[in-house]
C-alpha atoms as one frame of an Amber mdcrd trajectory, in Angstrom:
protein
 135.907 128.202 130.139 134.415 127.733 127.049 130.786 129.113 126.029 128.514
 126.860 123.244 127.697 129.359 120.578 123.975 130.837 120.717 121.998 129.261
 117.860 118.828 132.402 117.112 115.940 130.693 115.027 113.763 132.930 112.808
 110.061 133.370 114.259 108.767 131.597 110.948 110.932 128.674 111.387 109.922
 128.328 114.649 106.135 128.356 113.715 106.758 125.924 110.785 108.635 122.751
 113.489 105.607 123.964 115.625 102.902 123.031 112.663 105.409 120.279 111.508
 105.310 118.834 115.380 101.562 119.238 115.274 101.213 117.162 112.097 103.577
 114.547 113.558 100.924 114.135 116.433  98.045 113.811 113.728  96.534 117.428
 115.420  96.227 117.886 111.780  95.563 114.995 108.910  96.537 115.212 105.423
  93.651 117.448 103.394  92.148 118.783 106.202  92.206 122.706 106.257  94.901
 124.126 109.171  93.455 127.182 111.208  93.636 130.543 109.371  96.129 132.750
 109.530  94.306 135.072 111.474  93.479 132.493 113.959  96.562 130.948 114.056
  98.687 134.489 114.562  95.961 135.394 117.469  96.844 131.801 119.034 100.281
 132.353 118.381 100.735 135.948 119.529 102.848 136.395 116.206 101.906 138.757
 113.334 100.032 137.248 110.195 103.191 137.552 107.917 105.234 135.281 110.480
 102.463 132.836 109.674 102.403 133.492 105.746 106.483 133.141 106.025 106.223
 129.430 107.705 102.828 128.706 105.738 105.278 129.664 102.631 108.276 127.333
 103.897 105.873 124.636 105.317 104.880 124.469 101.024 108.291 124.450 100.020
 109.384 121.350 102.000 105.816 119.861 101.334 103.970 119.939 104.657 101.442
 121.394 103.568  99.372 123.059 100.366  98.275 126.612  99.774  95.016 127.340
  98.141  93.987 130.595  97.290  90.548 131.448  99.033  91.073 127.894 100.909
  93.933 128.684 103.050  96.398 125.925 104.123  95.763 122.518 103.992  97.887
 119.633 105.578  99.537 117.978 102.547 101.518 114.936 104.691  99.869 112.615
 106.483 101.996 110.952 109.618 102.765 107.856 107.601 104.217 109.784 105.353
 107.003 111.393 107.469
């Protein structure tokens, strides 16, 4: 018998296809502010740096832009995807 290996996803990767999937629904529009971190961890049930690590990899791949004081705002629009 013959057993699929276990794929184990990083928490912050798992948050980012979360925001990413709620984007994709239009829960969040392009240039509108996403929750705090704060919020979003307490929603979540993650700790804030979880959320800073996918806010962080959601900028990389350009889902979204970080401004300092602003927070995270969506930078994709569904159209765009």
């Amino acid at each position: 018998m013959a057993l699929a290996p276990l794929k184990v996803e990083r928490l912050y990767r798992q948050i980012s296809n979360l925001i990413i999937e709620c984007i994709k629904r239009g829960d969040f529009n392009a240039g509108e502010p996403l929750p705090s971190e704060r919020e979003l961890a307490k929603q979540m049930e993650v700790s804030r740096s979880s959320i800073r690590e996918a806010f962080i990899a959601l900028e990389m791949t350009g889902w979204i832009e970080i401004r300092v004081g602003n927070g995270g705002l969506c930078g994709k629009s569904v159209t765009a995807v």
